[in-house]
Amino acid sequence: MTKQLSAYLNRDLSWVEFNRRVLQEAQDQRNPLLERAKFLSIVSSNLDEFMSVRVAGVHEQIRAGLTKMDFTGYSPSGLWKRLQKRTKDMVTEQYRTYREIVKCLSKEGIFIREYSELTITAQRAIADYYNEIVFPVITPMAVDQSRPFPHVHTKELYLAVTLRMEGEEEEGCEPLFAIIQIPSILPRCFAIPSRSNSKKQEFILLEDIITTFIDSLFTGYEVESVSPFRLTRNSDLSLDEEGAEDLLEEIEKELRRRKWGNPVRLEVECDIDAYALKVLKEELEIEEGLYMIDGPLDLSFMMKLSSMVNGHDQLRYKKFDPIYPFEFDEDKDIMSVIAERDVLLHHPFESFEPVNEFVWQAAKDPDVLAIKMTMYRVSGQSSLVKALEYAAAAGKQVTVIVELKARFDEENNIAWAKQLEKAGCHVVYGLVGLKIHAKLLLVVRREKHGLKRYVHVGTGNYNESTAKLYTDIGLMTSNDVIGSDTSALFNEITGYSVPRDWEAFAVAPAGLKARLLKLIDREIEHARAGKEAKIIAKMNSLSNQEMIDKLYEASRAGVHIDLIVRGVCCLRPGLPSISENIRVISIVDRYLEHSRIVYFYNDGEEEVYLSSADWMTRNLEKRVELLCPVFDSELKNLLIVILQLNLADNVKARALGVNGQYERVAIDQAPYRSQFESQQVERWKGRKEYVQ
């Protein structure tokens, strides 16, 4: 008898399937070779975060003795076992792909070498580098009765060394043990100097350099084995926000405690010395989270390696420069344009520069009285931060809501917050119990007929760097209704304001989910009345059970539903009498799909919304998130075109099947790649003269 499928897919197992899709991009020979290497690096970085947060959370549930099943039918122990198997299978596949890519690189004259493979000249260059740069930095740490096992930092690379005193008999005596931390302050990849007429480019890994000269660290001893290892700890923050008098101080304390999180994963190379492995397992108290790796640990170095390769443009994506939006010809004032019409920006195909210019113009404009914005993840050299500092110095009221709890950006955001405060900005450190994830920027200007509000609402962070890598949408508007709601939302976050009846916005945690459910109910009513009913929703993740159940209800009523979900999806499409009218696709391509767009047919009176929120419980119930309607009919049509481009993709789209597996969309027409089509942004904006 066939086992009945659960109506839900597990969130964490769905994430593993997402990372497998990233791995498939590393395997796809249609992608340029150095880009495949980058995808391989992303697989490692993704898995690091997943292990240190999600898998660590499951591990903590087991330690706490929890046995209750989640709504997808998994207990913590059952999920832990399944995750270990799935991730280990994926890692095995990842390293098989690594060996294939390294082989392909060698055919192009790009080599990752071992020391013994190098010429005498190259070996001398490496010896000089070791003696002058590496040796003074590294510190061997012995383990014996007087020196306990040192603290091993999360996600740092180490060498486990076994050794004996010179001349000591081996029998009946355990070897001595020491560890060495590979200094992360030094580059992981060393470019080996080559002859001027050589076309070869050779690299060697830092741990291999140290291993080659390991004897210099243990004079008077014989080194028996050198084994790389890497530990991943629980890195999720657990804050007592209610009891914290100072949220900034509490987060700084928690960041220090993060370094001591419980071990979750131990990575070692397959040929690790047996005694070294025994010591590591005992000292780190880890058994089930052991990963035996057939290759160098932590393949995230492939990202840096790709950037270190000189030339070889044919092995990279063709360079693409974002287009400066035609609405803002360079001789125009940003605010004067927004005063006349709403403008939609589609990153990375369109430049993020107008957002920077918007804030800079506001900072320098003597009629601008106030600037307010949210800050979740900001780039290292942020033009926006400099503009805000300038505005504060010019005497304007500058308010910045800095979310200190942005995972793994906490330290960066603390530094920005202190810098902004020092410059005279009013800095608000989020809210107790809630992350501020809404992307919102407000400029208040004194004009002839009174104060006017200019607003930018985004689906992505105010980050110039990720705006070149992520697909996101930004709406720039002076609409009075949106402006009024924006002012009210900032007042609600920064002060004491009773939640208002929003005119345009829907805001989580109080009302965004309710608004979405109501909008879906409206489509259900239309379908039951025999009218055409349609929903298209694009997001990063879908895991909230109530939203999934409402979509199932809509499907049963006859609503046609297309979901474009890049990552986690707990909804199972294609279930008879449950989700037969639901299609789910995921697009993994050159740019990270990040925009959140929601479309409702509404009996022909189409509505389109931009949002900062994924349909996850944390976004809908535990964060300040935003759902903003797009009123301008031309811009609504542009967003619908973006959704249609995604749905038409048959090159990088994968469709989620009823079995929970993703398969490439069958090509029964000419190949169509939505991100590359989106690069013709001039065409879908209706400016034929811009088509090249």
XYZ file of C-alpha atoms in Angstrom:
692
model
C 0.000 0.000 0.000
C 1.411 3.403 -1.027
C 2.155 5.716 1.885
C -0.006 8.842 1.752
C 1.976 12.002 1.166
C 1.938 14.677 3.839
C 0.320 17.924 2.735
C 3.460 19.782 3.831
C 7.157 19.655 3.061
C 9.623 20.146 5.912
C 11.249 23.582 6.007
C 14.801 22.411 6.690
C 14.715 19.561 4.201
C 13.335 22.009 1.655
C 16.312 24.265 2.336
C 18.691 21.367 1.598
C 16.946 20.976 -1.747
C 17.478 24.702 -2.404
C 21.206 24.413 -1.741
C 21.261 21.406 -4.048
C 19.882 23.674 -6.786
C 22.790 26.040 -6.140
C 25.120 23.047 -6.456
C 23.498 22.177 -9.776
C 24.599 25.587 -11.050
C 28.177 24.631 -10.147
C 27.664 21.438 -12.129
C 25.997 23.082 -15.126
C 28.551 23.105 -17.952
C 26.575 25.835 -19.710
C 27.757 28.247 -16.992
C 31.230 29.813 -17.374
C 33.829 27.817 -15.473
C 34.886 30.473 -12.945
C 31.207 31.195 -12.247
C 30.721 27.487 -11.520
C 33.555 27.781 -8.995
C 31.722 30.692 -7.359
C 28.508 28.686 -7.078
C 30.522 25.940 -5.380
C 31.736 28.520 -2.863
C 28.158 29.701 -2.245
C 27.099 26.119 -1.482
C 29.700 26.030 1.315
C 28.760 29.452 2.728
C 25.067 28.559 2.666
C 25.700 25.280 4.427
C 27.784 26.995 7.109
C 24.907 29.290 8.051
C 22.367 26.484 7.850
C 24.420 24.302 10.177
C 25.139 27.058 12.678
C 21.504 28.177 12.923
C 18.884 25.697 11.688
C 20.651 22.386 12.365
C 21.984 23.821 15.622
C 18.402 24.636 16.614
C 17.288 21.054 15.973
C 20.256 19.845 18.028
C 19.262 22.089 20.939
C 15.710 20.709 20.816
C 17.087 17.181 21.141
C 19.321 18.237 24.054
C 16.241 19.732 25.731
C 14.377 16.434 25.364
C 11.708 17.704 22.956
C 9.887 14.972 21.056
C 6.845 16.795 19.645
C 6.385 16.615 15.893
C 6.131 19.800 13.817
C 3.269 20.369 11.384
C 5.225 18.613 8.634
C 5.395 15.400 10.673
C 8.995 15.444 11.934
C 10.241 15.107 15.505
C 13.601 16.769 16.320
C 15.442 13.426 16.416
C 13.848 12.204 13.195
C 14.630 15.475 11.447
C 18.214 15.443 12.739
C 18.837 11.999 11.222
C 17.292 12.954 7.897
C 19.255 16.232 7.773
C 22.529 14.483 8.494
C 21.978 12.018 5.666
C 20.799 14.612 3.156
C 23.585 17.098 3.899
C 26.317 14.445 3.889
C 25.071 13.150 0.540
C 25.128 16.706 -0.797
C 28.651 17.336 0.514
C 29.854 14.158 -1.203
C 28.349 15.445 -4.443
C 29.840 18.891 -3.815
C 33.377 17.517 -3.588
C 32.888 15.363 -6.645
C 31.967 18.595 -8.420
C 35.022 20.328 -6.926
C 37.356 17.736 -8.416
C 35.659 18.115 -11.789
C 35.996 21.919 -11.707
C 39.664 21.732 -10.651
C 40.312 19.372 -13.558
C 38.590 21.776 -15.964
C 40.566 24.720 -14.554
C 43.829 22.872 -15.135
C 42.927 22.502 -18.822
C 42.692 26.306 -18.906
C 46.124 26.694 -17.308
C 44.780 27.428 -13.799
C 46.136 25.087 -11.137
C 45.664 24.466 -7.405
C 49.012 22.915 -6.576
C 50.651 20.919 -3.851
C 54.129 22.043 -2.825
C 55.803 18.923 -4.247
C 54.408 19.699 -7.715
C 56.153 23.064 -7.960
C 59.402 24.100 -9.553
C 62.403 24.871 -7.379
C 61.930 28.597 -8.076
C 58.284 28.484 -6.973
C 59.191 26.498 -3.860
C 61.733 29.152 -2.902
C 59.114 31.880 -3.322
C 56.744 29.999 -1.040
C 59.508 29.400 1.524
C 60.215 33.132 1.574
C 56.510 33.895 1.989
C 56.242 31.414 4.853
C 59.302 32.698 6.696
C 58.542 36.401 6.234
C 54.746 36.499 6.534
C 53.202 33.261 7.788
C 55.620 32.007 10.445
C 55.485 35.187 12.604
C 51.674 35.031 12.680
C 50.860 31.403 13.522
C 50.905 29.954 17.029
C 51.167 26.211 17.787
C 49.101 25.242 20.838
C 50.176 22.074 22.644
C 47.735 19.930 24.611
C 49.033 18.180 27.747
C 48.433 18.020 31.504
C 49.512 21.614 32.051
C 47.912 23.025 28.896
C 44.248 22.113 28.423
C 42.627 21.789 25.020
C 42.360 25.334 23.607
C 39.096 26.904 22.538
C 38.271 26.138 18.916
C 36.517 29.007 17.158
C 33.519 28.355 14.983
C 34.070 27.988 11.233
C 37.813 28.600 11.482
C 40.302 26.232 9.872
C 42.802 24.373 12.091
C 45.516 21.762 11.817
C 45.624 18.857 14.287
C 49.246 17.735 14.723
C 50.497 14.510 16.286
C 54.200 14.299 17.127
C 56.888 12.599 19.217
C 60.170 13.674 20.695
C 63.079 12.864 18.429
C 64.394 9.375 19.163
C 61.382 8.364 21.286
C 60.097 4.804 20.807
C 56.621 4.585 19.232
C 55.337 1.427 20.886
C 53.130 1.703 23.969
C 53.153 5.474 24.041
C 50.493 7.795 22.719
C 51.766 10.627 20.534
C 51.768 14.233 21.643
C 49.052 16.498 20.300
C 48.849 20.141 19.243
C 46.623 22.347 17.127
C 47.371 25.332 14.916
C 44.786 27.848 13.807
C 45.154 28.802 10.156
C 45.258 32.613 10.396
C 42.180 34.026 8.700
C 43.927 37.406 8.511
C 46.079 35.969 5.713
C 44.741 35.005 2.276
C 43.655 31.376 2.013
C 44.992 31.238 -1.572
C 48.561 32.205 -2.416
C 49.266 33.093 -6.045
C 52.563 31.481 -6.972
C 54.868 33.853 -8.897
C 55.385 32.699 -12.471
C 57.725 33.538 -15.307
C 56.685 36.544 -17.369
C 56.257 34.412 -20.487
C 54.197 31.737 -18.714
C 50.465 31.533 -19.313
C 49.970 29.228 -16.336
C 48.467 30.561 -13.124
C 49.223 28.491 -10.044
C 47.837 28.713 -6.513
C 48.521 26.920 -3.264
C 46.370 26.868 -0.135
C 47.666 28.412 3.074
C 47.147 25.225 5.097
C 49.324 23.337 2.601
C 52.091 25.925 2.982
C 51.990 25.592 6.778
C 51.906 21.800 6.560
C 54.974 21.846 4.291
C 57.010 23.788 6.860
C 55.384 22.325 9.985
C 58.722 21.095 11.366
C 59.802 24.705 11.925
C 57.120 25.001 14.628
C 58.166 21.906 16.584
C 61.952 21.832 16.769
C 63.259 18.782 18.586
C 60.127 16.765 17.724
C 59.131 14.492 14.869
C 55.798 15.325 13.288
C 53.814 12.173 12.580
C 50.646 13.593 11.061
C 49.017 16.886 10.126
C 45.215 16.834 9.746
C 43.022 19.827 8.881
C 39.770 20.165 10.823
C 36.974 22.689 11.182
C 34.259 23.063 13.818
C 30.840 24.663 13.447
C 29.132 25.903 16.609
C 25.606 27.044 17.389
C 25.731 30.698 16.341
C 22.106 31.733 16.823
C 21.507 34.605 19.227
C 19.298 33.974 22.244
C 18.489 37.368 23.733
C 16.540 38.208 26.856
C 15.223 41.394 25.268
C 12.556 41.991 27.895
C 15.136 42.015 30.664
C 17.752 43.967 28.757
C 18.112 47.560 29.886
C 20.355 48.320 26.910
C 19.722 46.293 23.745
C 23.029 47.368 22.202
C 24.984 46.177 25.237
C 23.028 42.903 25.423
C 23.711 42.073 21.778
C 27.413 42.827 22.198
C 27.481 40.383 25.134
C 25.621 37.740 23.133
C 28.046 38.088 20.233
C 30.855 37.258 22.632
C 28.886 34.251 23.916
C 28.311 33.064 20.327
C 31.970 32.020 20.196
C 31.216 29.405 22.870
C 28.135 27.832 21.276
C 27.677 24.066 21.388
C 29.473 22.100 18.619
C 27.183 21.032 15.777
C 29.492 19.840 12.997
C 33.099 18.663 12.820
C 34.686 18.539 9.364
C 37.856 16.521 8.860
C 39.646 15.188 5.809
C 39.088 11.542 4.963
C 42.691 10.548 5.638
C 42.825 12.121 9.107
C 45.117 10.413 11.582
C 43.119 7.998 13.779
C 44.568 9.304 17.044
C 43.970 12.926 16.046
C 40.335 12.116 15.238
C 39.913 10.344 18.582
C 41.240 13.388 20.481
C 39.059 15.835 18.536
C 35.868 13.827 19.043
C 36.529 13.463 22.768
C 37.577 17.053 23.410
C 34.886 18.626 21.250
C 32.243 16.139 22.422
C 30.886 15.468 18.967
C 29.896 12.187 17.303
C 26.901 12.375 14.986
C 27.891 15.661 13.363
C 31.130 14.259 11.930
C 31.761 14.991 8.238
C 34.579 13.117 6.471
C 35.662 15.325 3.568
C 37.414 14.150 0.414
C 39.254 17.357 -0.384
C 40.208 20.707 1.177
C 37.863 21.884 3.921
C 35.669 24.950 3.404
C 35.337 25.479 -0.334
C 34.308 29.107 0.167
C 37.884 29.921 -0.897
C 36.775 29.243 -4.479
C 35.082 32.656 -4.545
C 38.361 34.449 -3.824
C 40.292 32.163 -6.145
C 37.961 33.074 -9.011
C 38.637 36.774 -8.470
C 42.415 36.184 -8.301
C 42.568 34.634 -11.760
C 43.913 37.155 -14.252
C 42.291 37.434 -17.644
C 40.221 34.468 -18.838
C 37.163 36.627 -19.439
C 35.672 33.768 -21.434
C 35.408 31.834 -18.151
C 33.224 34.508 -16.536
C 29.779 35.929 -17.115
C 29.806 38.702 -19.664
C 30.200 41.985 -17.812
C 26.933 43.793 -17.272
C 26.712 47.402 -16.135
C 23.383 48.382 -14.568
C 21.427 50.859 -16.637
C 20.826 54.304 -15.190
C 17.007 54.649 -15.138
C 15.851 56.838 -17.991
C 13.367 58.562 -15.667
C 16.323 60.201 -13.915
C 18.362 61.728 -16.712
C 21.501 62.958 -15.024
C 20.555 66.619 -15.329
C 17.292 66.105 -13.431
C 16.622 66.520 -9.752
C 15.457 63.223 -8.210
C 12.725 64.766 -6.080
C 11.355 66.887 -8.917
C 10.899 63.715 -10.963
C 9.210 61.845 -8.100
C 6.945 64.841 -7.515
C 5.571 64.368 -11.020
C 5.337 60.558 -11.218
C 6.066 57.322 -9.407
C 9.210 55.496 -10.519
C 10.010 51.795 -10.325
C 13.625 50.583 -10.061
C 14.528 46.990 -10.915
C 17.921 46.009 -9.497
C 20.489 44.869 -10.498
C 19.404 45.546 -14.078
C 18.892 49.182 -13.141
C 21.395 51.117 -11.069
C 21.023 51.656 -7.317
C 22.673 55.052 -7.758
C 19.378 57.042 -7.871
C 18.691 55.907 -4.295
C 22.093 57.220 -3.192
C 21.530 60.447 -5.123
C 18.063 60.816 -3.600
C 19.516 60.840 -0.078
C 22.481 63.040 -1.029
C 20.210 65.598 -2.705
C 17.977 65.570 0.359
C 21.018 66.014 2.620
C 22.165 69.093 0.678
C 18.717 70.612 0.009
C 18.093 73.528 2.447
C 14.332 72.914 2.192
C 14.558 69.304 3.403
C 13.711 69.187 7.096
C 13.949 65.483 7.935
C 15.262 62.164 6.631
C 14.179 58.843 8.128
C 15.182 55.340 7.061
C 15.441 51.742 8.174
C 18.800 49.983 8.056
C 19.006 46.175 8.089
C 22.118 45.189 6.129
C 24.428 47.918 4.819
C 27.508 47.643 2.600
C 31.007 48.198 3.969
C 31.547 51.547 2.223
C 28.045 52.958 2.331
C 27.366 56.182 0.439
C 24.005 56.332 2.199
C 25.612 56.442 5.628
C 27.907 59.276 4.531
C 24.892 61.179 3.197
C 23.020 60.733 6.476
C 26.039 62.000 8.410
C 26.230 65.015 6.102
C 22.526 65.717 6.601
C 22.850 65.568 10.382
C 25.836 67.907 10.275
C 23.698 70.308 8.192
C 21.148 70.454 10.991
C 18.447 68.237 9.533
C 16.450 65.806 11.659
C 17.962 62.444 10.719
C 16.455 59.306 12.218
C 17.878 55.876 11.454
C 16.319 52.646 12.680
C 19.233 50.215 12.856
C 18.293 46.581 13.278
C 20.979 45.226 15.575
C 19.602 41.690 15.360
C 20.245 41.211 11.605
C 21.810 37.750 11.746
C 25.606 37.727 11.203
C 25.528 41.484 10.527
C 25.147 42.394 14.196
C 28.716 43.604 14.665
C 28.652 45.563 11.420
C 25.366 47.244 12.348
C 26.582 48.096 15.853
C 29.557 49.873 14.275
C 27.286 51.806 11.880
C 24.925 52.739 14.716
C 27.723 54.167 16.825
C 29.137 56.065 13.850
C 25.739 57.570 13.003
C 25.116 58.574 16.616
C 28.511 60.233 16.746
C 27.571 62.226 13.613
C 24.418 63.539 15.308
C 21.776 61.208 13.879
C 18.963 59.897 16.058
C 19.522 56.137 16.127
C 16.810 53.725 17.214
C 17.881 50.158 17.971
C 14.838 48.264 16.737
C 12.071 47.032 19.026
C 11.967 44.549 21.880
C 10.982 41.134 20.549
C 10.715 42.259 16.915
C 13.174 42.674 14.071
C 12.683 45.708 11.846
C 12.842 44.184 8.374
C 10.772 46.753 6.431
C 12.776 48.673 3.798
C 11.655 52.271 3.993
C 13.125 55.720 3.362
C 11.324 59.034 3.957
C 12.315 62.592 3.062
C 10.217 65.494 4.386
C 10.594 68.701 2.372
C 9.223 72.227 2.840
C 7.592 73.380 -0.386
C 5.461 76.246 -1.665
C 2.151 74.689 -0.655
C 3.331 73.065 2.587
C 5.305 69.977 3.577
C 5.703 67.192 1.027
C 6.828 63.628 1.660
C 9.055 61.654 -0.709
C 9.284 57.898 -0.106
C 11.330 54.935 -1.251
C 9.862 51.489 -0.500
C 12.052 48.493 -1.292
C 12.019 44.723 -1.308
C 15.747 44.619 -0.520
C 18.245 46.200 1.838
C 19.830 49.623 1.427
C 23.065 48.014 0.344
C 24.928 49.154 -2.762
C 26.878 45.896 -2.956
C 23.980 43.437 -2.866
C 21.986 45.712 -5.201
C 24.424 44.528 -7.896
C 23.896 40.860 -7.042
C 20.257 40.503 -5.917
C 17.086 41.061 -7.907
C 15.027 43.630 -6.016
C 12.378 46.249 -6.662
C 12.299 49.820 -5.384
C 9.319 52.166 -5.591
C 9.990 55.917 -5.428
C 6.874 57.995 -4.877
C 5.437 61.201 -3.481
C 1.937 59.713 -3.193
C 0.207 61.424 -0.260
C -1.401 58.241 1.080
C 1.869 56.289 1.048
C 3.676 59.302 2.527
C 1.167 59.584 5.370
C 1.435 55.882 6.176
C 5.231 56.086 6.065
C 5.334 58.920 8.607
C 2.927 57.054 10.862
C 4.996 53.860 10.691
C 8.210 55.645 11.657
C 6.387 57.305 14.575
C 5.020 53.957 15.681
C 8.488 52.386 15.670
C 10.370 55.255 17.312
C 7.786 56.528 19.775
C 4.538 55.673 21.532
C 1.813 55.484 18.899
C -1.301 53.358 18.803
C -1.265 51.238 15.604
C -3.286 53.121 13.016
C -5.775 52.000 10.413
C -3.414 52.025 7.469
C -4.668 53.621 4.271
C -2.191 51.921 1.928
C 0.196 49.766 3.935
C -0.284 46.455 5.650
C 2.248 46.079 8.456
C 3.434 42.981 10.302
C 3.155 41.680 12.908
C -0.321 43.156 13.470
C -1.965 43.187 10.069
C 0.081 42.037 7.104
C -0.872 38.378 7.272
C -4.527 39.293 7.837
C -4.445 41.505 4.733
C -2.937 38.725 2.616
C -5.523 36.232 3.861
C -8.289 38.708 3.047
C -6.931 39.265 -0.465
C -6.760 35.507 -1.054
C -10.318 35.158 0.275
C -11.450 37.703 -2.314
C -10.014 35.547 -5.096
C -11.745 32.521 -3.568
C -15.072 34.359 -3.667
C -14.547 35.251 -7.322
C -13.693 31.656 -8.196
C -16.759 30.307 -6.401
C -18.865 32.831 -8.315
C -17.584 31.353 -11.558
C -15.256 34.268 -12.320
C -11.616 34.088 -13.339
C -9.390 34.092 -10.255
C -5.618 34.235 -10.201
C -2.758 34.784 -7.737
C 0.946 35.160 -8.499
C 3.334 35.481 -5.558
C 7.106 35.838 -5.735
C 9.152 35.459 -2.571
C 12.236 33.876 -1.045
C 10.517 31.391 1.261
C 7.067 29.975 2.056
C 6.702 28.069 5.309
C 3.805 29.547 7.335
C 1.148 26.861 7.758
C -1.795 29.270 7.851
C -0.763 30.850 4.550
C -0.240 27.435 2.976
C -3.641 26.229 4.153
C -5.282 29.359 2.720
C -3.586 28.727 -0.636
C -4.843 25.122 -0.519
C -8.346 26.458 0.110
C -7.986 28.790 -2.862
C -6.764 25.950 -5.059
C -9.752 23.806 -4.122
C -12.042 26.734 -4.986
C -10.519 26.943 -8.469
C -8.110 29.849 -8.072
C -5.118 29.494 -10.404
C -1.962 30.059 -8.329
C 1.618 30.540 -9.542
C 4.297 30.712 -6.867
C 7.865 31.799 -7.596
C 9.705 30.710 -4.450
C 13.481 30.807 -4.669
C 14.308 28.915 -1.462
C 12.280 27.086 1.170
C 8.784 25.970 0.194
C 6.697 23.848 2.583
C 3.687 23.798 0.246
C 3.330 20.608 -1.784
C 1.829 21.343 -5.215
C -0.135 18.874 -7.303
C -1.879 16.999 -4.502
C -5.227 15.672 -5.761
C -8.165 17.753 -4.476
C -5.778 19.901 -2.411
C -3.250 21.752 -4.558
C -3.939 20.762 -8.139
C -4.220 24.408 -9.203
C -0.896 25.447 -7.684
C 2.392 25.613 -9.555
C 5.688 26.291 -7.761
C 8.916 27.205 -9.510
C 12.330 28.211 -8.203
C 14.851 30.227 -10.215
C 18.558 29.987 -9.359
C 20.744 31.953 -11.735
C 23.461 34.587 -11.957
C 21.641 36.965 -9.595
C 20.008 35.955 -6.316
C 16.236 36.202 -6.715
C 15.227 38.388 -3.758
C 12.240 40.550 -4.707
C 8.828 39.993 -3.113
C 5.900 40.779 -5.396
C 2.267 39.732 -4.961
C -0.387 39.894 -7.694
C -4.173 39.427 -7.458
C -6.399 39.339 -10.546
C -9.352 40.805 -8.576
C -11.972 40.208 -11.260
C -9.936 42.208 -13.777
C -9.157 45.130 -11.432
C -5.610 43.862 -10.981
C -3.667 44.706 -7.830
C 0.078 44.404 -7.319
C 1.992 44.783 -4.065
C 5.653 45.058 -3.112
C 6.753 43.573 0.179
C 9.740 43.102 2.459
C 8.204 39.929 3.869
C 8.521 36.301 2.935
C 5.594 34.091 3.890
C 7.307 32.619 6.917
C 6.092 32.715 10.503
C 9.038 34.857 11.587
C 8.253 37.480 8.908
C 4.504 37.551 9.375
C 4.375 37.348 13.175
C 7.747 38.308 14.657
C 9.024 41.185 12.536
C 8.040 44.650 11.411
C 7.388 44.023 7.712
C 5.655 45.971 5.005
C 3.191 45.280 2.200
C 2.821 48.297 -0.102
C 0.400 48.625 -3.031
C 1.568 49.996 -6.365
C -1.077 52.473 -7.515
C 0.336 53.656 -10.833
C -1.179 51.531 -13.632
C 1.948 51.691 -15.807
C 4.147 50.486 -12.954
C 1.680 47.725 -12.101
C 2.002 46.492 -15.666
C 5.807 46.527 -15.391
C 5.655 44.349 -12.282
C 3.267 41.955 -14.002
C 5.765 41.677 -16.868
C 8.537 40.833 -14.371
C 6.379 38.050 -12.949
C 5.549 36.786 -16.434
C 9.243 36.741 -17.362
C 9.931 34.554 -14.319
C 7.055 32.196 -15.090
C 8.220 31.809 -18.697
C 11.767 30.781 -17.688
C 12.644 27.330 -19.021
C 16.423 27.487 -18.608
C 17.073 28.270 -14.929
C 13.636 27.522 -13.476
C 12.954 24.273 -11.635
C 9.417 23.117 -10.942
C 8.513 21.573 -7.581
C 6.815 18.217 -8.021
C 4.268 16.502 -5.808
C 7.108 14.234 -4.627
C 8.925 17.218 -3.115
C 11.693 17.119 -5.710
C 12.616 19.914 -8.118
C 13.050 19.176 -11.808
C 14.143 21.524 -14.557
C 11.196 22.940 -16.461
C 10.655 20.971 -19.645
C 11.702 22.937 -22.721
C 8.950 22.585 -25.308
C 9.678 26.035 -26.740
C 12.769 28.092 -27.479
C 15.075 28.450 -24.445
C 14.045 31.431 -22.334
C 16.189 32.748 -19.466
C 14.315 35.352 -17.439
C 17.278 37.137 -15.886
C 18.947 37.657 -19.235
C 15.678 38.868 -20.709
C 15.344 41.257 -17.768
C 18.617 42.850 -18.817
C 16.646 44.376 -21.663
C 15.032 46.567 -19.038
C 14.697 49.361 -21.581
C 12.347 47.200 -23.623
C 9.882 46.332 -20.902
C 9.922 49.934 -19.743
C 8.799 50.906 -23.203
C 11.874 52.882 -24.241
C 12.732 51.353 -27.614
C 15.423 53.935 -28.278
C 17.419 52.434 -25.391
C 17.552 48.913 -26.864
C 21.110 48.097 -27.933
